[in-house]
Each structure stands twice: as C-alpha cells, then as structure tokens.
PDB file of C-alpha atoms and ligand atoms in Angstrom:
ATOM      1  CA  UNK A  10     -66.266-251.317 -23.541  1.00 61.00           C
ATOM      2  CA  UNK A  11     -63.694-251.640 -20.814  1.00 65.00           C
ATOM      3  CA  UNK A  12     -60.114-250.649 -21.668  1.00 64.00           C
ATOM      4  CA  UNK A  13     -57.313-252.765 -20.251  1.00 68.00           C
ATOM      5  CA  UNK A  14     -55.554-250.956 -17.435  1.00 69.00           C
ATOM      6  CA  UNK A  15     -52.251-250.686 -19.317  1.00 65.00           C
ATOM      7  CA  UNK A  16     -54.003-248.693 -22.069  1.00 66.00           C
ATOM      8  CA  UNK A  17     -55.482-246.330 -19.499  1.00 65.00           C
ATOM      9  CA  UNK A  18     -52.045-245.830 -17.925  1.00 67.00           C
ATOM     10  CA  UNK A  19     -50.566-245.014 -21.341  1.00 66.00           C
ATOM     11  CA  UNK A  20     -53.370-242.514 -22.049  1.00 63.00           C
ATOM     12  CA  UNK A  21     -52.862-240.859 -18.668  1.00 63.00           C
ATOM     13  CA  UNK A  22     -49.150-240.493 -19.400  1.00 61.00           C
ATOM     14  CA  UNK A  23     -49.947-238.889 -22.742  1.00 60.00           C
ATOM     15  CA  UNK A  24     -52.372-236.425 -21.162  1.00 59.00           C
ATOM     16  CA  UNK A  25     -49.865-235.499 -18.441  1.00 58.00           C
ATOM     17  CA  UNK A  26     -47.190-234.871 -21.061  1.00 56.00           C
ATOM     18  CA  UNK A  27     -49.550-232.684 -23.088  1.00 55.00           C
ATOM     19  CA  UNK A  28     -50.466-230.562 -20.048  1.00 56.00           C
ATOM     20  CA  UNK A  29     -46.826-230.046 -19.171  1.00 52.00           C
ATOM     21  CA  UNK A  30     -45.939-228.651 -22.565  1.00 58.00           C
ATOM     22  CA  UNK A  31     -45.082-224.974 -22.540  1.00 56.00           C
ATOM     23  CA  UNK A  32     -45.142-224.702 -18.751  1.00 86.00           C
ATOM     24  CA  UNK A  33     -41.439-224.056 -18.479  1.00 92.00           C
ATOM     25  CA  UNK A  34     -40.200-221.084 -16.509  1.00 95.00           C
ATOM     26  CA  UNK A  35     -37.978-219.257 -18.980  1.00 96.00           C
ATOM     27  CA  UNK A  36     -37.503-216.099 -21.000  1.00 97.00           C
ATOM     28  CA  UNK A  37     -37.539-215.799 -24.769  1.00 97.00           C
ATOM     29  CA  UNK A  38     -36.634-213.170 -27.359  1.00 97.00           C
ATOM     30  CA  UNK A  39     -34.641-211.083 -24.898  1.00 98.00           C
ATOM     31  CA  UNK A  40     -33.288-207.875 -26.417  1.00 98.00           C
ATOM     32  CA  UNK A  41     -31.584-204.759 -25.122  1.00 98.00           C
ATOM     33  CA  UNK A  42     -32.131-201.556 -27.061  1.00 96.00           C
ATOM     34  CA  UNK A  43     -28.879-199.729 -26.536  1.00 96.00           C
ATOM     35  CA  UNK A  44     -29.318-196.040 -25.789  1.00 93.00           C
ATOM     36  CA  UNK A  45     -27.591-193.900 -28.431  1.00 89.00           C
ATOM     37  CA  UNK A  46     -26.744-191.351 -25.727  1.00 88.00           C
ATOM     38  CA  UNK A  47     -23.798-192.191 -23.488  1.00 83.00           C
ATOM     39  CA  UNK A  48     -24.920-192.172 -19.852  1.00 86.00           C
ATOM     40  CA  UNK A  49     -28.607-192.653 -20.662  1.00 93.00           C
ATOM     41  CA  UNK A  50     -30.176-195.976 -19.657  1.00 96.00           C
ATOM     42  CA  UNK A  51     -30.910-198.693 -22.187  1.00 97.00           C
ATOM     43  CA  UNK A  52     -34.154-200.690 -22.188  1.00 97.00           C
ATOM     44  CA  UNK A  53     -34.526-204.461 -21.990  1.00 98.00           C
ATOM     45  CA  UNK A  54     -37.468-206.467 -23.316  1.00 98.00           C
ATOM     46  CA  UNK A  55     -38.370-210.167 -23.329  1.00 98.00           C
ATOM     47  CA  UNK A  56     -41.192-212.663 -23.079  1.00 98.00           C
ATOM     48  CA  UNK A  57     -41.326-214.288 -19.655  1.00 98.00           C
ATOM     49  CA  UNK A  58     -42.918-217.726 -19.879  1.00 96.00           C
ATOM     50  CA  UNK A  59     -44.533-219.167 -16.759  1.00 96.00           C
ATOM     51  CA  UNK A  60     -43.620-222.530 -15.303  1.00 95.00           C
ATOM     52  CA  UNK A  61     -45.727-225.166 -13.533  1.00 93.00           C
ATOM     53  CA  UNK A  62     -46.471-222.841 -10.583  1.00 94.00           C
ATOM     54  CA  UNK A  63     -47.182-219.123 -10.191  1.00 96.00           C
ATOM     55  CA  UNK A  64     -44.023-217.179  -9.342  1.00 97.00           C
ATOM     56  CA  UNK A  65     -42.769-213.619  -9.313  1.00 98.00           C
ATOM     57  CA  UNK A  66     -39.691-212.260 -10.979  1.00 98.00           C
ATOM     58  CA  UNK A  67     -38.051-210.517  -8.027  1.00 98.00           C
ATOM     59  CA  UNK A  68     -34.777-209.390  -9.545  1.00 97.00           C
ATOM     60  CA  UNK A  69     -32.543-209.275 -12.579  1.00 98.00           C
ATOM     61  CA  UNK A  70     -28.771-209.050 -12.276  1.00 97.00           C
ATOM     62  CA  UNK A  71     -25.822-208.944 -14.627  1.00 98.00           C
ATOM     63  CA  UNK A  72     -22.072-208.793 -14.088  1.00 97.00           C
ATOM     64  CA  UNK A  73     -21.774-206.567 -17.155  1.00 97.00           C
ATOM     65  CA  UNK A  74     -23.851-203.583 -16.024  1.00 98.00           C
ATOM     66  CA  UNK A  75     -23.677-200.905 -13.345  1.00 97.00           C
ATOM     67  CA  UNK A  76     -27.361-201.069 -12.453  1.00 96.00           C
ATOM     68  CA  UNK A  77     -30.539-202.709 -13.646  1.00 97.00           C
ATOM     69  CA  UNK A  78     -34.129-202.029 -12.545  1.00 98.00           C
ATOM     70  CA  UNK A  79     -37.572-203.378 -13.385  1.00 98.00           C
ATOM     71  CA  UNK A  80     -39.884-200.598 -14.595  1.00 98.00           C
ATOM     72  CA  UNK A  81     -43.384-200.090 -15.842  1.00 98.00           C
ATOM     73  CA  UNK A  82     -44.442-197.271 -18.130  1.00 96.00           C
ATOM     74  CA  UNK A  83     -47.827-195.832 -17.131  1.00 93.00           C
ATOM     75  CA  UNK A  84     -50.010-192.981 -18.363  1.00 90.00           C
ATOM     76  CA  UNK A  85     -50.955-190.457 -15.701  1.00 87.00           C
ATOM     77  CA  UNK A  86     -52.950-187.336 -16.594  1.00 89.00           C
ATOM     78  CA  UNK A  87     -51.900-187.779 -20.191  1.00 90.00           C
ATOM     79  CA  UNK A  88     -48.251-187.970 -19.191  1.00 91.00           C
ATOM     80  CA  UNK A  89     -46.146-191.037 -19.761  1.00 91.00           C
ATOM     81  CA  UNK A  90     -44.045-191.923 -16.745  1.00 93.00           C
ATOM     82  CA  UNK A  91     -42.142-194.865 -15.338  1.00 95.00           C
ATOM     83  CA  UNK A  92     -42.594-196.602 -12.007  1.00 96.00           C
ATOM     84  CA  UNK A  93     -39.978-198.833 -10.455  1.00 97.00           C
ATOM     85  CA  UNK A  94     -41.291-202.367  -9.832  1.00 98.00           C
ATOM     86  CA  UNK A  95     -40.284-204.618  -6.921  1.00 98.00           C
ATOM     87  CA  UNK A  96     -41.496-207.717  -8.755  1.00 98.00           C
ATOM     88  CA  UNK A  97     -43.326-208.935 -11.851  1.00 98.00           C
ATOM     89  CA  UNK A  98     -45.938-211.712 -11.571  1.00 98.00           C
ATOM     90  CA  UNK A  99     -45.353-214.656 -13.880  1.00 97.00           C
ATOM     91  CA  UNK A 100     -48.466-216.885 -13.648  1.00 97.00           C
ATOM     92  CA  UNK A 101     -48.203-220.592 -14.386  1.00 95.00           C
ATOM     93  CA  UNK A 102     -48.348-221.386 -18.084  1.00 93.00           C
ATOM     94  CA  UNK A 103     -48.793-217.725 -19.096  1.00 95.00           C
ATOM     95  CA  UNK A 104     -46.473-215.458 -21.073  1.00 96.00           C
ATOM     96  CA  UNK A 105     -45.741-212.000 -19.659  1.00 98.00           C
ATOM     97  CA  UNK A 106     -44.333-209.553 -22.169  1.00 98.00           C
ATOM     98  CA  UNK A 107     -41.784-206.930 -21.266  1.00 98.00           C
ATOM     99  CA  UNK A 108     -42.270-204.520 -24.150  1.00 97.00           C
ATOM    100  CA  UNK A 109     -42.088-200.851 -25.151  1.00 95.00           C
ATOM    101  CA  UNK A 110     -44.812-198.829 -23.389  1.00 94.00           C
ATOM    102  CA  UNK A 111     -45.213-201.446 -20.646  1.00 96.00           C
ATOM    103  CA  UNK A 112     -43.030-203.390 -18.274  1.00 98.00           C
ATOM    104  CA  UNK A 113     -39.331-203.290 -19.132  1.00 98.00           C
ATOM    105  CA  UNK A 114     -35.823-203.432 -17.752  1.00 98.00           C
ATOM    106  CA  UNK A 115     -33.887-200.201 -17.370  1.00 98.00           C
ATOM    107  CA  UNK A 116     -30.160-200.768 -17.676  1.00 98.00           C
ATOM    108  CA  UNK A 117     -27.312-198.418 -16.827  1.00 97.00           C
ATOM    109  CA  UNK A 118     -23.656-198.800 -17.705  1.00 96.00           C
ATOM    110  CA  UNK A 119     -23.460-201.749 -20.086  1.00 96.00           C
ATOM    111  CA  UNK A 120     -19.829-202.867 -20.319  1.00 96.00           C
ATOM    112  CA  UNK A 121     -17.805-202.559 -23.519  1.00 95.00           C
ATOM    113  CA  UNK A 122     -17.198-206.348 -23.599  1.00 96.00           C
ATOM    114  CA  UNK A 123     -20.922-207.080 -23.727  1.00 97.00           C
ATOM    115  CA  UNK A 124     -21.424-204.388 -26.392  1.00 96.00           C
ATOM    116  CA  UNK A 125     -18.664-205.944 -28.522  1.00 95.00           C
ATOM    117  CA  UNK A 126     -20.164-209.426 -28.156  1.00 97.00           C
ATOM    118  CA  UNK A 127     -23.584-208.033 -28.912  1.00 97.00           C
ATOM    119  CA  UNK A 128     -24.951-210.071 -26.015  1.00 98.00           C
ATOM    120  CA  UNK A 129     -25.787-209.168 -22.454  1.00 98.00           C
ATOM    121  CA  UNK A 130     -25.801-212.108 -20.057  1.00 98.00           C
ATOM    122  CA  UNK A 131     -28.287-211.620 -17.233  1.00 98.00           C
ATOM    123  CA  UNK A 132     -29.720-213.735 -14.453  1.00 98.00           C
ATOM    124  CA  UNK A 133     -33.436-213.731 -13.710  1.00 98.00           C
ATOM    125  CA  UNK A 134     -34.216-214.368 -10.029  1.00 98.00           C
ATOM    126  CA  UNK A 135     -37.641-215.739  -9.105  1.00 98.00           C
ATOM    127  CA  UNK A 136     -39.610-215.864  -5.850  1.00 98.00           C
ATOM    128  CA  UNK A 137     -39.252-219.676  -5.722  1.00 96.00           C
ATOM    129  CA  UNK A 138     -35.434-219.295  -5.790  1.00 95.00           C
ATOM    130  CA  UNK A 139     -35.175-220.427  -9.411  1.00 96.00           C
ATOM    131  CA  UNK A 140     -32.446-218.596 -11.267  1.00 97.00           C
ATOM    132  CA  UNK A 141     -32.296-218.535 -15.024  1.00 97.00           C
ATOM    133  CA  UNK A 142     -29.346-217.199 -16.983  1.00 97.00           C
ATOM    134  CA  UNK A 143     -30.165-215.745 -20.392  1.00 98.00           C
ATOM    135  CA  UNK A 144     -28.392-213.872 -23.172  1.00 98.00           C
ATOM    136  CA  UNK A 145     -30.144-210.776 -24.460  1.00 98.00           C
ATOM    137  CA  UNK A 146     -29.267-209.566 -27.949  1.00 98.00           C
ATOM    138  CA  UNK A 147     -27.957-206.000 -27.814  1.00 97.00           C
ATOM    139  CA  UNK A 148     -29.456-203.852 -30.555  1.00 96.00           C
ATOM    140  CA  UNK A 149     -28.327-200.387 -31.475  1.00 88.00           C
ATOM    141  CA  UNK A 150     -31.302-198.003 -31.443  1.00 70.00           C
ATOM    142  CA  UNK A 151     -32.633-197.448 -34.922  1.00 56.00           C
ATOM    143  CA  UNK A 152     -31.209-200.772 -36.163  1.00 49.00           C
ATOM    144  CA  UNK A 153     -33.597-202.898 -38.173  1.00 45.00           C
ATOM    145  CA  UNK A 154     -35.485-205.568 -36.239  1.00 43.00           C
TER     146      UNK A 154
HETATM  147 CU1  LIG B 215     -37.737-197.408 -17.384  1.00 64.80          CU
END
C-alpha cells in the first residue's frame, strides 16, 4: 500500500512534535531552604530540564542576594565536603537534579524583600547565551514540604 504524500507529511509532523516534547530548557520545582542561622548560607535546589541541544549552566545570578555559587557535595575519605562548580552540564532532553547531598546552589545574603515575598527571583545563564528567569520558593528550614 502506498500512502498519499499528504498523509506522510502529516505523520512526519506528528512525529516531529512528539520528539520535541519535553526538550525545553527550563528549571522546575526550584526551592531555597533558608538557613535558620543568620549569616550562614542557604541552599537552593531545582530540576534543570535540558533543551534541544546539550548546554551547560554557567552561572546563576539574583538581584536579591549578596552572593550565589554552584556547589557539589562529595564524599572524600568518609568526609562530606563541598566543591565549587564552574558549570553544570545539562544534556539535551535530560533532567539534572540539584538536590541535597549533590549539586546545589549556595546562597548568601538573601534580601528581606525576597524573604517576605517567599520567592527568590534568579536568572539561570547557559553556555548558549540562553537566560531563564525563575522564581524559587523560599522555605524556612524545618518547614513541612
Ligand atoms: Cu554548598
């Protein structure tokens, strides 16, 4: 059986649409666990979803903080320690989790305005020059999920 060409074109469009689903460079479920100790850094977590091409997250900035760094918690000789990261790979179509015990954001000096709003606006900067602005929900440590 030979399909008419317009049917084939429609099928191809459907397949292309299906492949594209989910491949959107973004970040989901962003939270900041506010440190209960004044002066101590807070930790930021999120799910980084990959777009149509492999990229790296090369920086995160916010107008409402003094300083923000990308970190990774690693075990060395039975000791848990943190390394500063220059970038985080975000492969196409994959989800990279920033989570406790792994990669995370370390945040110093969150402004009172952001704390009151309960949201920290931050900009994710990628190696392909994409910039994505997100709002992370600020949670007080010990608060229920
Ligand atoms: Cu850290």
